[in-house]
Amino acid sequence: MSDPTEANTTAGSAEAAGSAQTADGAGGRHVRVVLVDDHRMFRTGVQAEIGQTGQTGVEVVGEAADVDQAVTVITATRPEVVLLDVHLPGGGGVEVLRRCAPLMADPERPVRFLALSVSDAAEDVIGVIRGGARGYVTKTITGSDLVDSIFRVQEGDAVFSPRLAGFVLDAFASTDAAPVDEDLDRLTQREREVLRLIARGYAYKEIAKQLFISVKTVESHVSAVLRKLQLSNRHELTRWATARRLV
């Protein structure tokens, strides 16, 4: 896990070095990026793939593994683009977006977000786009395509993996569609994460391991979801989630 103070130091050196770190191999482009993902090995892999500034123009100035750390590092480093995982300890990517809303709205130095996730669930895609992210790509993306996506987001474009664009069009193109699912809106971000995993057939122990919480906490979240949605068991919950394309 990266230390926010370490990231801040990296940012300071980046400001001092400026465009001097950009080589001809990057085509004169330069973008400062923060990686937010709760898997350290994945962050290391992304850093190795895209973080060769002289070749790619991408300078990784900070990393974070959960919501609180992400907000701290992003605020301290003020990157142009944040690569944001959807599922994070502490409330998920949507919570990071909510707490960083003033940075996104800064007219002089806007911080832009590109979701980078293993999930291709419609609810995840729509949730982070509603939260203010400029795009959503899955972790199957190649390194060169990811670099290209980062620069496009830096320039203000919207970027999506091909099959995910349809989710966004379905959600926003029709003015007749209800903008909010009132039943789903009753659930917290963590309850939605547990709901989705239950609906996909995960056992409580598997959910606890994936979300870094205890089995008892998983049971509490499931009970809260069933109560809020007025459902009786996980089979009804699975049907409910499937009907809303959350699985």
PDB file of C-alpha atoms in Angstrom:
ATOM      1  CA  MET A   1       0.000   0.000   0.000  1.00  0.00           C
ATOM      2  CA  SER A   2       1.343   3.364  -0.938  1.00  0.00           C
ATOM      3  CA  ASP A   3       1.895   6.061   1.664  1.00  0.00           C
ATOM      4  CA  PRO A   4       0.092   9.380   0.885  1.00  0.00           C
ATOM      5  CA  THR A   5       3.075  11.359   2.149  1.00  0.00           C
ATOM      6  CA  GLU A   6       5.276   9.431  -0.247  1.00  0.00           C
ATOM      7  CA  ALA A   7       2.925  10.302  -3.101  1.00  0.00           C
ATOM      8  CA  ASN A   8       2.971  13.950  -2.107  1.00  0.00           C
ATOM      9  CA  THR A   9       6.765  13.986  -2.278  1.00  0.00           C
ATOM     10  CA  THR A  10       6.583  12.458  -5.731  1.00  0.00           C
ATOM     11  CA  ALA A  11       4.184  15.185  -6.780  1.00  0.00           C
ATOM     12  CA  GLY A  12       6.544  17.886  -5.573  1.00  0.00           C
ATOM     13  CA  SER A  13       9.402  16.553  -7.644  1.00  0.00           C
ATOM     14  CA  ALA A  14       7.060  16.249 -10.620  1.00  0.00           C
ATOM     15  CA  GLU A  15       6.107  19.913 -10.393  1.00  0.00           C
ATOM     16  CA  ALA A  16       9.795  20.871 -10.300  1.00  0.00           C
ATOM     17  CA  ALA A  17      10.794  18.652 -13.185  1.00  0.00           C
ATOM     18  CA  GLY A  18       7.796  19.609 -15.334  1.00  0.00           C
ATOM     19  CA  SER A  19       7.998  18.922 -19.001  1.00  0.00           C
ATOM     20  CA  ALA A  20      11.726  18.184 -18.769  1.00  0.00           C
ATOM     21  CA  GLN A  21      10.777  14.565 -18.060  1.00  0.00           C
ATOM     22  CA  THR A  22       8.904  14.271 -21.354  1.00  0.00           C
ATOM     23  CA  ALA A  23      10.925  12.665 -24.117  1.00  0.00           C
ATOM     24  CA  ASP A  24      10.418  12.627 -27.868  1.00  0.00           C
ATOM     25  CA  GLY A  25       9.101   9.079 -27.576  1.00  0.00           C
ATOM     26  CA  ALA A  26       5.988  10.469 -25.854  1.00  0.00           C
ATOM     27  CA  GLY A  27       5.254  12.820 -28.755  1.00  0.00           C
ATOM     28  CA  GLY A  28       5.605  15.880 -26.526  1.00  0.00           C
ATOM     29  CA  ARG A  29       2.639  14.806 -24.397  1.00  0.00           C
ATOM     30  CA  HIS A  30       2.694  14.720 -20.619  1.00  0.00           C
ATOM     31  CA  VAL A  31       0.053  13.821 -18.056  1.00  0.00           C
ATOM     32  CA  ARG A  32       0.238  13.357 -14.288  1.00  0.00           C
ATOM     33  CA  VAL A  33      -1.723  10.354 -13.041  1.00  0.00           C
ATOM     34  CA  VAL A  34      -2.762   8.809  -9.713  1.00  0.00           C
ATOM     35  CA  LEU A  35      -3.531   5.061  -9.521  1.00  0.00           C
ATOM     36  CA  VAL A  36      -6.354   4.034  -7.192  1.00  0.00           C
ATOM     37  CA  ASP A  37      -6.780   0.276  -6.754  1.00  0.00           C
ATOM     38  CA  ASP A  38      -6.852  -1.918  -3.672  1.00  0.00           C
ATOM     39  CA  HIS A  39      -4.564  -4.567  -5.203  1.00  0.00           C
ATOM     40  CA  ARG A  40      -0.920  -3.557  -4.841  1.00  0.00           C
ATOM     41  CA  MET A  41       0.291  -6.014  -7.473  1.00  0.00           C
ATOM     42  CA  PHE A  42      -2.136  -4.592 -10.017  1.00  0.00           C
ATOM     43  CA  ARG A  43      -0.949  -1.055  -9.302  1.00  0.00           C
ATOM     44  CA  THR A  44       2.626  -2.228  -9.716  1.00  0.00           C
ATOM     45  CA  GLY A  45       1.755  -3.819 -13.056  1.00  0.00           C
ATOM     46  CA  VAL A  46       0.020  -0.700 -14.355  1.00  0.00           C
ATOM     47  CA  GLN A  47       2.935   1.449 -13.214  1.00  0.00           C
ATOM     48  CA  ALA A  48       5.341  -0.802 -15.103  1.00  0.00           C
ATOM     49  CA  GLU A  49       3.149  -0.835 -18.205  1.00  0.00           C
ATOM     50  CA  ILE A  50       2.363   2.868 -18.581  1.00  0.00           C
ATOM     51  CA  GLY A  51       4.643   4.724 -16.178  1.00  0.00           C
ATOM     52  CA  GLN A  52       7.746   4.946 -18.367  1.00  0.00           C
ATOM     53  CA  THR A  53       7.333   8.687 -18.777  1.00  0.00           C
ATOM     54  CA  GLY A  54       9.903   9.114 -21.509  1.00  0.00           C
ATOM     55  CA  GLN A  55       8.116   6.627 -23.734  1.00  0.00           C
ATOM     56  CA  THR A  56       4.457   7.115 -22.784  1.00  0.00           C
ATOM     57  CA  GLY A  57       4.279  10.670 -21.432  1.00  0.00           C
ATOM     58  CA  VAL A  58       2.445   9.296 -18.377  1.00  0.00           C
ATOM     59  CA  GLU A  59       3.905  10.190 -14.986  1.00  0.00           C
ATOM     60  CA  VAL A  60       2.451   8.284 -12.032  1.00  0.00           C
ATOM     61  CA  VAL A  61       2.622  10.739  -9.124  1.00  0.00           C
ATOM     62  CA  GLY A  62       0.752   8.763  -6.481  1.00  0.00           C
ATOM     63  CA  GLU A  63      -1.089   5.588  -5.530  1.00  0.00           C
ATOM     64  CA  ALA A  64      -3.912   4.725  -3.156  1.00  0.00           C
ATOM     65  CA  ALA A  65      -5.611   1.538  -1.979  1.00  0.00           C
ATOM     66  CA  ASP A  66      -8.834   2.744  -0.339  1.00  0.00           C
ATOM     67  CA  VAL A  67     -11.238   5.675  -0.338  1.00  0.00           C
ATOM     68  CA  ASP A  68      -9.653   7.752   2.426  1.00  0.00           C
ATOM     69  CA  GLN A  69      -6.154   7.328   1.052  1.00  0.00           C
ATOM     70  CA  ALA A  70      -7.364   8.124  -2.465  1.00  0.00           C
ATOM     71  CA  VAL A  71      -8.913  11.414  -1.406  1.00  0.00           C
ATOM     72  CA  THR A  72      -5.751  12.350   0.529  1.00  0.00           C
ATOM     73  CA  VAL A  73      -3.386  11.526  -2.338  1.00  0.00           C
ATOM     74  CA  ILE A  74      -5.536  13.131  -5.042  1.00  0.00           C
ATOM     75  CA  THR A  75      -5.942  16.310  -3.014  1.00  0.00           C
ATOM     76  CA  ALA A  76      -2.206  16.484  -2.298  1.00  0.00           C
ATOM     77  CA  THR A  77      -0.955  15.757  -5.828  1.00  0.00           C
ATOM     78  CA  ARG A  78      -3.702  17.329  -7.970  1.00  0.00           C
ATOM     79  CA  PRO A  79      -3.148  15.001 -10.971  1.00  0.00           C
ATOM     80  CA  GLU A  80      -4.748  15.641 -14.340  1.00  0.00           C
ATOM     81  CA  VAL A  81      -6.180  12.113 -14.472  1.00  0.00           C
ATOM     82  CA  VAL A  82      -7.042   9.508 -11.830  1.00  0.00           C
ATOM     83  CA  LEU A  83      -7.303   5.829 -12.776  1.00  0.00           C
ATOM     84  CA  LEU A  84     -10.043   4.704 -10.403  1.00  0.00           C
ATOM     85  CA  ASP A  85     -11.139   1.193  -9.499  1.00  0.00           C
ATOM     86  CA  VAL A  86     -14.870   0.831  -8.813  1.00  0.00           C
ATOM     87  CA  HIS A  87     -14.651  -1.501  -5.815  1.00  0.00           C
ATOM     88  CA  LEU A  88     -12.576  -0.047  -2.988  1.00  0.00           C
ATOM     89  CA  PRO A  89     -12.575  -0.440   0.782  1.00  0.00           C
ATOM     90  CA  GLY A  90     -14.313   2.513   2.407  1.00  0.00           C
ATOM     91  CA  GLY A  91     -17.222   3.086   0.029  1.00  0.00           C
ATOM     92  CA  GLY A  92     -16.061   2.371  -3.508  1.00  0.00           C
ATOM     93  CA  GLY A  93     -15.114   4.562  -6.440  1.00  0.00           C
ATOM     94  CA  VAL A  94     -18.394   6.474  -6.273  1.00  0.00           C
ATOM     95  CA  GLU A  95     -17.460   7.714  -2.800  1.00  0.00           C
ATOM     96  CA  VAL A  96     -14.081   8.929  -4.073  1.00  0.00           C
ATOM     97  CA  LEU A  97     -15.856  10.837  -6.840  1.00  0.00           C
ATOM     98  CA  ARG A  98     -18.317  12.371  -4.383  1.00  0.00           C
ATOM     99  CA  ARG A  99     -15.558  13.603  -2.085  1.00  0.00           C
ATOM    100  CA  CYS A 100     -13.443  14.884  -4.975  1.00  0.00           C
ATOM    101  CA  ALA A 101     -16.303  16.756  -6.663  1.00  0.00           C
ATOM    102  CA  PRO A 102     -14.763  20.210  -5.942  1.00  0.00           C
ATOM    103  CA  LEU A 103     -11.532  19.114  -7.655  1.00  0.00           C
ATOM    104  CA  MET A 104     -13.442  17.924 -10.717  1.00  0.00           C
ATOM    105  CA  ALA A 105     -15.282  21.230 -10.877  1.00  0.00           C
ATOM    106  CA  ASP A 106     -12.137  23.396 -10.699  1.00  0.00           C
ATOM    107  CA  PRO A 107     -12.177  25.433 -13.943  1.00  0.00           C
ATOM    108  CA  GLU A 108      -8.430  26.083 -13.866  1.00  0.00           C
ATOM    109  CA  ARG A 109      -7.022  22.658 -12.934  1.00  0.00           C
ATOM    110  CA  PRO A 110      -9.769  20.035 -13.164  1.00  0.00           C
ATOM    111  CA  VAL A 111      -8.984  16.542 -11.924  1.00  0.00           C
ATOM    112  CA  ARG A 112     -10.561  14.046 -14.328  1.00  0.00           C
ATOM    113  CA  PHE A 113     -11.369  10.427 -13.545  1.00  0.00           C
ATOM    114  CA  LEU A 114     -11.153   7.327 -15.725  1.00  0.00           C
ATOM    115  CA  ALA A 115     -12.612   4.164 -14.182  1.00  0.00           C
ATOM    116  CA  LEU A 116     -10.406   1.107 -14.662  1.00  0.00           C
ATOM    117  CA  SER A 117     -12.130  -1.987 -13.322  1.00  0.00           C
ATOM    118  CA  VAL A 118     -12.509  -5.720 -13.750  1.00  0.00           C
ATOM    119  CA  SER A 119     -16.273  -5.215 -13.492  1.00  0.00           C
ATOM    120  CA  ASP A 120     -18.379  -4.727 -16.596  1.00  0.00           C
ATOM    121  CA  ALA A 121     -21.701  -4.561 -14.722  1.00  0.00           C
ATOM    122  CA  ALA A 122     -24.075  -1.909 -16.034  1.00  0.00           C
ATOM    123  CA  GLU A 123     -24.733  -0.574 -12.535  1.00  0.00           C
ATOM    124  CA  ASP A 124     -21.015  -0.017 -11.910  1.00  0.00           C
ATOM    125  CA  VAL A 125     -20.549   1.789 -15.218  1.00  0.00           C
ATOM    126  CA  ILE A 126     -23.587   4.026 -14.797  1.00  0.00           C
ATOM    127  CA  GLY A 127     -22.800   4.706 -11.130  1.00  0.00           C
ATOM    128  CA  VAL A 128     -19.335   6.160 -11.716  1.00  0.00           C
ATOM    129  CA  ILE A 129     -20.414   8.101 -14.804  1.00  0.00           C
ATOM    130  CA  ARG A 130     -23.230   9.675 -12.804  1.00  0.00           C
ATOM    131  CA  GLY A 131     -20.601  10.401 -10.150  1.00  0.00           C
ATOM    132  CA  GLY A 132     -18.551  12.432 -12.615  1.00  0.00           C
ATOM    133  CA  ALA A 133     -16.037  10.018 -14.202  1.00  0.00           C
ATOM    134  CA  ARG A 134     -15.129  10.832 -17.815  1.00  0.00           C
ATOM    135  CA  GLY A 135     -14.916   7.220 -18.901  1.00  0.00           C
ATOM    136  CA  TYR A 136     -14.832   3.545 -18.012  1.00  0.00           C
ATOM    137  CA  VAL A 137     -12.493   0.858 -19.342  1.00  0.00           C
ATOM    138  CA  THR A 138     -12.020  -2.726 -18.207  1.00  0.00           C
ATOM    139  CA  LYS A 139      -8.764  -4.279 -17.046  1.00  0.00           C
ATOM    140  CA  THR A 140      -8.499  -6.288 -20.263  1.00  0.00           C
ATOM    141  CA  ILE A 141      -7.392  -3.088 -22.025  1.00  0.00           C
ATOM    142  CA  THR A 142      -3.876  -3.054 -23.517  1.00  0.00           C
ATOM    143  CA  GLY A 143      -1.204  -0.739 -22.171  1.00  0.00           C
ATOM    144  CA  SER A 144      -1.080   1.367 -25.335  1.00  0.00           C
ATOM    145  CA  ASP A 145      -4.858   1.741 -25.416  1.00  0.00           C
ATOM    146  CA  LEU A 146      -4.878   2.709 -21.747  1.00  0.00           C
ATOM    147  CA  VAL A 147      -2.275   5.415 -22.384  1.00  0.00           C
ATOM    148  CA  ASP A 148      -4.367   6.721 -25.276  1.00  0.00           C
ATOM    149  CA  SER A 149      -7.494   6.696 -23.075  1.00  0.00           C
ATOM    150  CA  ILE A 150      -5.704   8.649 -20.340  1.00  0.00           C
ATOM    151  CA  PHE A 151      -4.697  11.402 -22.742  1.00  0.00           C
ATOM    152  CA  ARG A 152      -8.182  11.551 -24.238  1.00  0.00           C
ATOM    153  CA  VAL A 153      -9.683  11.979 -20.765  1.00  0.00           C
ATOM    154  CA  GLN A 154      -7.078  14.648 -19.973  1.00  0.00           C
ATOM    155  CA  GLU A 155      -8.297  16.535 -23.047  1.00  0.00           C
ATOM    156  CA  GLY A 156     -11.915  16.301 -21.901  1.00  0.00           C
ATOM    157  CA  ASP A 157     -13.127  13.407 -24.064  1.00  0.00           C
ATOM    158  CA  ALA A 158     -15.342  10.587 -22.801  1.00  0.00           C
ATOM    159  CA  VAL A 159     -13.821   7.122 -23.196  1.00  0.00           C
ATOM    160  CA  PHE A 160     -15.438   3.695 -22.868  1.00  0.00           C
ATOM    161  CA  SER A 161     -14.595   0.113 -23.653  1.00  0.00           C
ATOM    162  CA  PRO A 162     -16.792  -0.718 -26.689  1.00  0.00           C
ATOM    163  CA  ARG A 163     -19.504  -2.846 -25.077  1.00  0.00           C
ATOM    164  CA  LEU A 164     -19.838  -0.516 -22.082  1.00  0.00           C
ATOM    165  CA  ALA A 165     -20.858   2.503 -24.147  1.00  0.00           C
ATOM    166  CA  GLY A 166     -24.267   0.922 -24.666  1.00  0.00           C
ATOM    167  CA  PHE A 167     -24.954   0.955 -20.926  1.00  0.00           C
ATOM    168  CA  VAL A 168     -24.361   4.687 -20.817  1.00  0.00           C
ATOM    169  CA  LEU A 169     -26.493   5.335 -23.894  1.00  0.00           C
ATOM    170  CA  ASP A 170     -29.333   3.269 -22.440  1.00  0.00           C
ATOM    171  CA  ALA A 171     -29.126   5.159 -19.148  1.00  0.00           C
ATOM    172  CA  PHE A 172     -28.854   8.703 -20.470  1.00  0.00           C
ATOM    173  CA  ALA A 173     -30.161   8.828 -24.049  1.00  0.00           C
ATOM    174  CA  SER A 174     -33.833   8.397 -23.200  1.00  0.00           C
ATOM    175  CA  THR A 175     -35.464  11.323 -21.456  1.00  0.00           C
ATOM    176  CA  ASP A 176     -38.340   8.998 -20.521  1.00  0.00           C
ATOM    177  CA  ALA A 177     -36.136   6.740 -18.405  1.00  0.00           C
ATOM    178  CA  ALA A 178     -36.241   7.260 -14.653  1.00  0.00           C
ATOM    179  CA  PRO A 179     -32.862   8.682 -13.598  1.00  0.00           C
ATOM    180  CA  VAL A 180     -32.847   6.887 -10.252  1.00  0.00           C
ATOM    181  CA  ASP A 181     -33.965   3.447  -9.096  1.00  0.00           C
ATOM    182  CA  GLU A 182     -35.597   4.334  -5.782  1.00  0.00           C
ATOM    183  CA  ASP A 183     -35.269   0.797  -4.401  1.00  0.00           C
ATOM    184  CA  LEU A 184     -31.589   0.595  -5.278  1.00  0.00           C
ATOM    185  CA  ASP A 185     -31.027   4.106  -3.961  1.00  0.00           C
ATOM    186  CA  ARG A 186     -31.980   2.904  -0.457  1.00  0.00           C
ATOM    187  CA  LEU A 187     -28.821   0.811  -0.335  1.00  0.00           C
ATOM    188  CA  THR A 188     -25.378   2.033   0.635  1.00  0.00           C
ATOM    189  CA  GLN A 189     -22.462   1.510  -1.757  1.00  0.00           C
ATOM    190  CA  ARG A 190     -21.153  -1.412   0.313  1.00  0.00           C
ATOM    191  CA  GLU A 191     -24.622  -2.993   0.453  1.00  0.00           C
ATOM    192  CA  ARG A 192     -24.775  -2.783  -3.348  1.00  0.00           C
ATOM    193  CA  GLU A 193     -21.389  -4.501  -3.609  1.00  0.00           C
ATOM    194  CA  VAL A 194     -22.563  -7.326  -1.342  1.00  0.00           C
ATOM    195  CA  LEU A 195     -25.866  -7.565  -3.236  1.00  0.00           C
ATOM    196  CA  ARG A 196     -24.090  -7.968  -6.559  1.00  0.00           C
ATOM    197  CA  LEU A 197     -21.750 -10.673  -5.254  1.00  0.00           C
ATOM    198  CA  ILE A 198     -24.592 -12.574  -3.591  1.00  0.00           C
ATOM    199  CA  ALA A 199     -26.543 -12.447  -6.847  1.00  0.00           C
ATOM    200  CA  ARG A 200     -23.509 -13.847  -8.678  1.00  0.00           C
ATOM    201  CA  GLY A 201     -23.501 -16.874  -6.382  1.00  0.00           C
ATOM    202  CA  TYR A 202     -20.590 -16.022  -4.094  1.00  0.00           C
ATOM    203  CA  ALA A 203     -20.535 -17.616  -0.640  1.00  0.00           C
ATOM    204  CA  TYR A 204     -20.305 -15.357   2.410  1.00  0.00           C
ATOM    205  CA  LYS A 205     -16.655 -16.320   2.992  1.00  0.00           C
ATOM    206  CA  GLU A 206     -15.785 -15.453  -0.614  1.00  0.00           C
ATOM    207  CA  ILE A 207     -17.512 -12.085  -0.323  1.00  0.00           C
ATOM    208  CA  ALA A 208     -15.714 -11.345   2.933  1.00  0.00           C
ATOM    209  CA  LYS A 209     -12.352 -12.121   1.324  1.00  0.00           C
ATOM    210  CA  GLN A 210     -13.046 -10.017  -1.772  1.00  0.00           C
ATOM    211  CA  LEU A 211     -14.286  -6.974   0.156  1.00  0.00           C
ATOM    212  CA  PHE A 212     -11.795  -7.280   3.034  1.00  0.00           C
ATOM    213  CA  ILE A 213     -14.520  -7.518   5.667  1.00  0.00           C
ATOM    214  CA  SER A 214     -15.585 -10.219   8.130  1.00  0.00           C
ATOM    215  CA  VAL A 215     -18.184 -12.899   7.426  1.00  0.00           C
ATOM    216  CA  LYS A 216     -20.280 -11.419  10.230  1.00  0.00           C
ATOM    217  CA  THR A 217     -20.218  -8.038   8.490  1.00  0.00           C
ATOM    218  CA  VAL A 218     -21.304  -9.689   5.236  1.00  0.00           C
ATOM    219  CA  GLU A 219     -24.231 -11.295   7.068  1.00  0.00           C
ATOM    220  CA  SER A 220     -25.201  -7.913   8.509  1.00  0.00           C
ATOM    221  CA  HIS A 221     -25.131  -6.293   5.055  1.00  0.00           C
ATOM    222  CA  VAL A 222     -27.240  -9.094   3.562  1.00  0.00           C
ATOM    223  CA  SER A 223     -29.804  -8.730   6.355  1.00  0.00           C
ATOM    224  CA  ALA A 224     -29.932  -4.969   5.751  1.00  0.00           C
ATOM    225  CA  VAL A 225     -30.390  -5.453   1.995  1.00  0.00           C
ATOM    226  CA  LEU A 226     -33.208  -7.986   2.476  1.00  0.00           C
ATOM    227  CA  ARG A 227     -34.920  -5.675   4.946  1.00  0.00           C
ATOM    228  CA  LYS A 228     -34.647  -2.555   2.786  1.00  0.00           C
ATOM    229  CA  LEU A 229     -35.830  -4.343  -0.358  1.00  0.00           C
ATOM    230  CA  GLN A 230     -38.499  -6.323   1.530  1.00  0.00           C
ATOM    231  CA  LEU A 231     -37.151  -9.646   0.273  1.00  0.00           C
ATOM    232  CA  SER A 232     -37.094 -12.951   2.161  1.00  0.00           C
ATOM    233  CA  ASN A 233     -33.981 -14.827   1.009  1.00  0.00           C
ATOM    234  CA  ARG A 234     -30.977 -14.768  -1.314  1.00  0.00           C
ATOM    235  CA  HIS A 235     -32.941 -16.464  -4.114  1.00  0.00           C
ATOM    236  CA  GLU A 236     -35.409 -13.570  -4.219  1.00  0.00           C
ATOM    237  CA  LEU A 237     -32.478 -11.188  -3.980  1.00  0.00           C
ATOM    238  CA  THR A 238     -30.814 -12.828  -6.991  1.00  0.00           C
ATOM    239  CA  ARG A 239     -33.998 -12.520  -9.071  1.00  0.00           C
ATOM    240  CA  TRP A 240     -34.344  -8.876  -8.028  1.00  0.00           C
ATOM    241  CA  ALA A 241     -30.741  -8.081  -9.013  1.00  0.00           C
ATOM    242  CA  THR A 242     -30.990  -9.980 -12.307  1.00  0.00           C
ATOM    243  CA  ALA A 243     -34.141  -8.104 -13.291  1.00  0.00           C
ATOM    244  CA  ARG A 244     -32.225  -4.838 -12.852  1.00  0.00           C
ATOM    245  CA  ARG A 245     -29.161  -6.078 -14.768  1.00  0.00           C
ATOM    246  CA  LEU A 246     -26.939  -5.749 -11.708  1.00  0.00           C
ATOM    247  CA  VAL A 247     -25.345  -9.178 -12.034  1.00  0.00           C
TER     248      VAL A 247
END
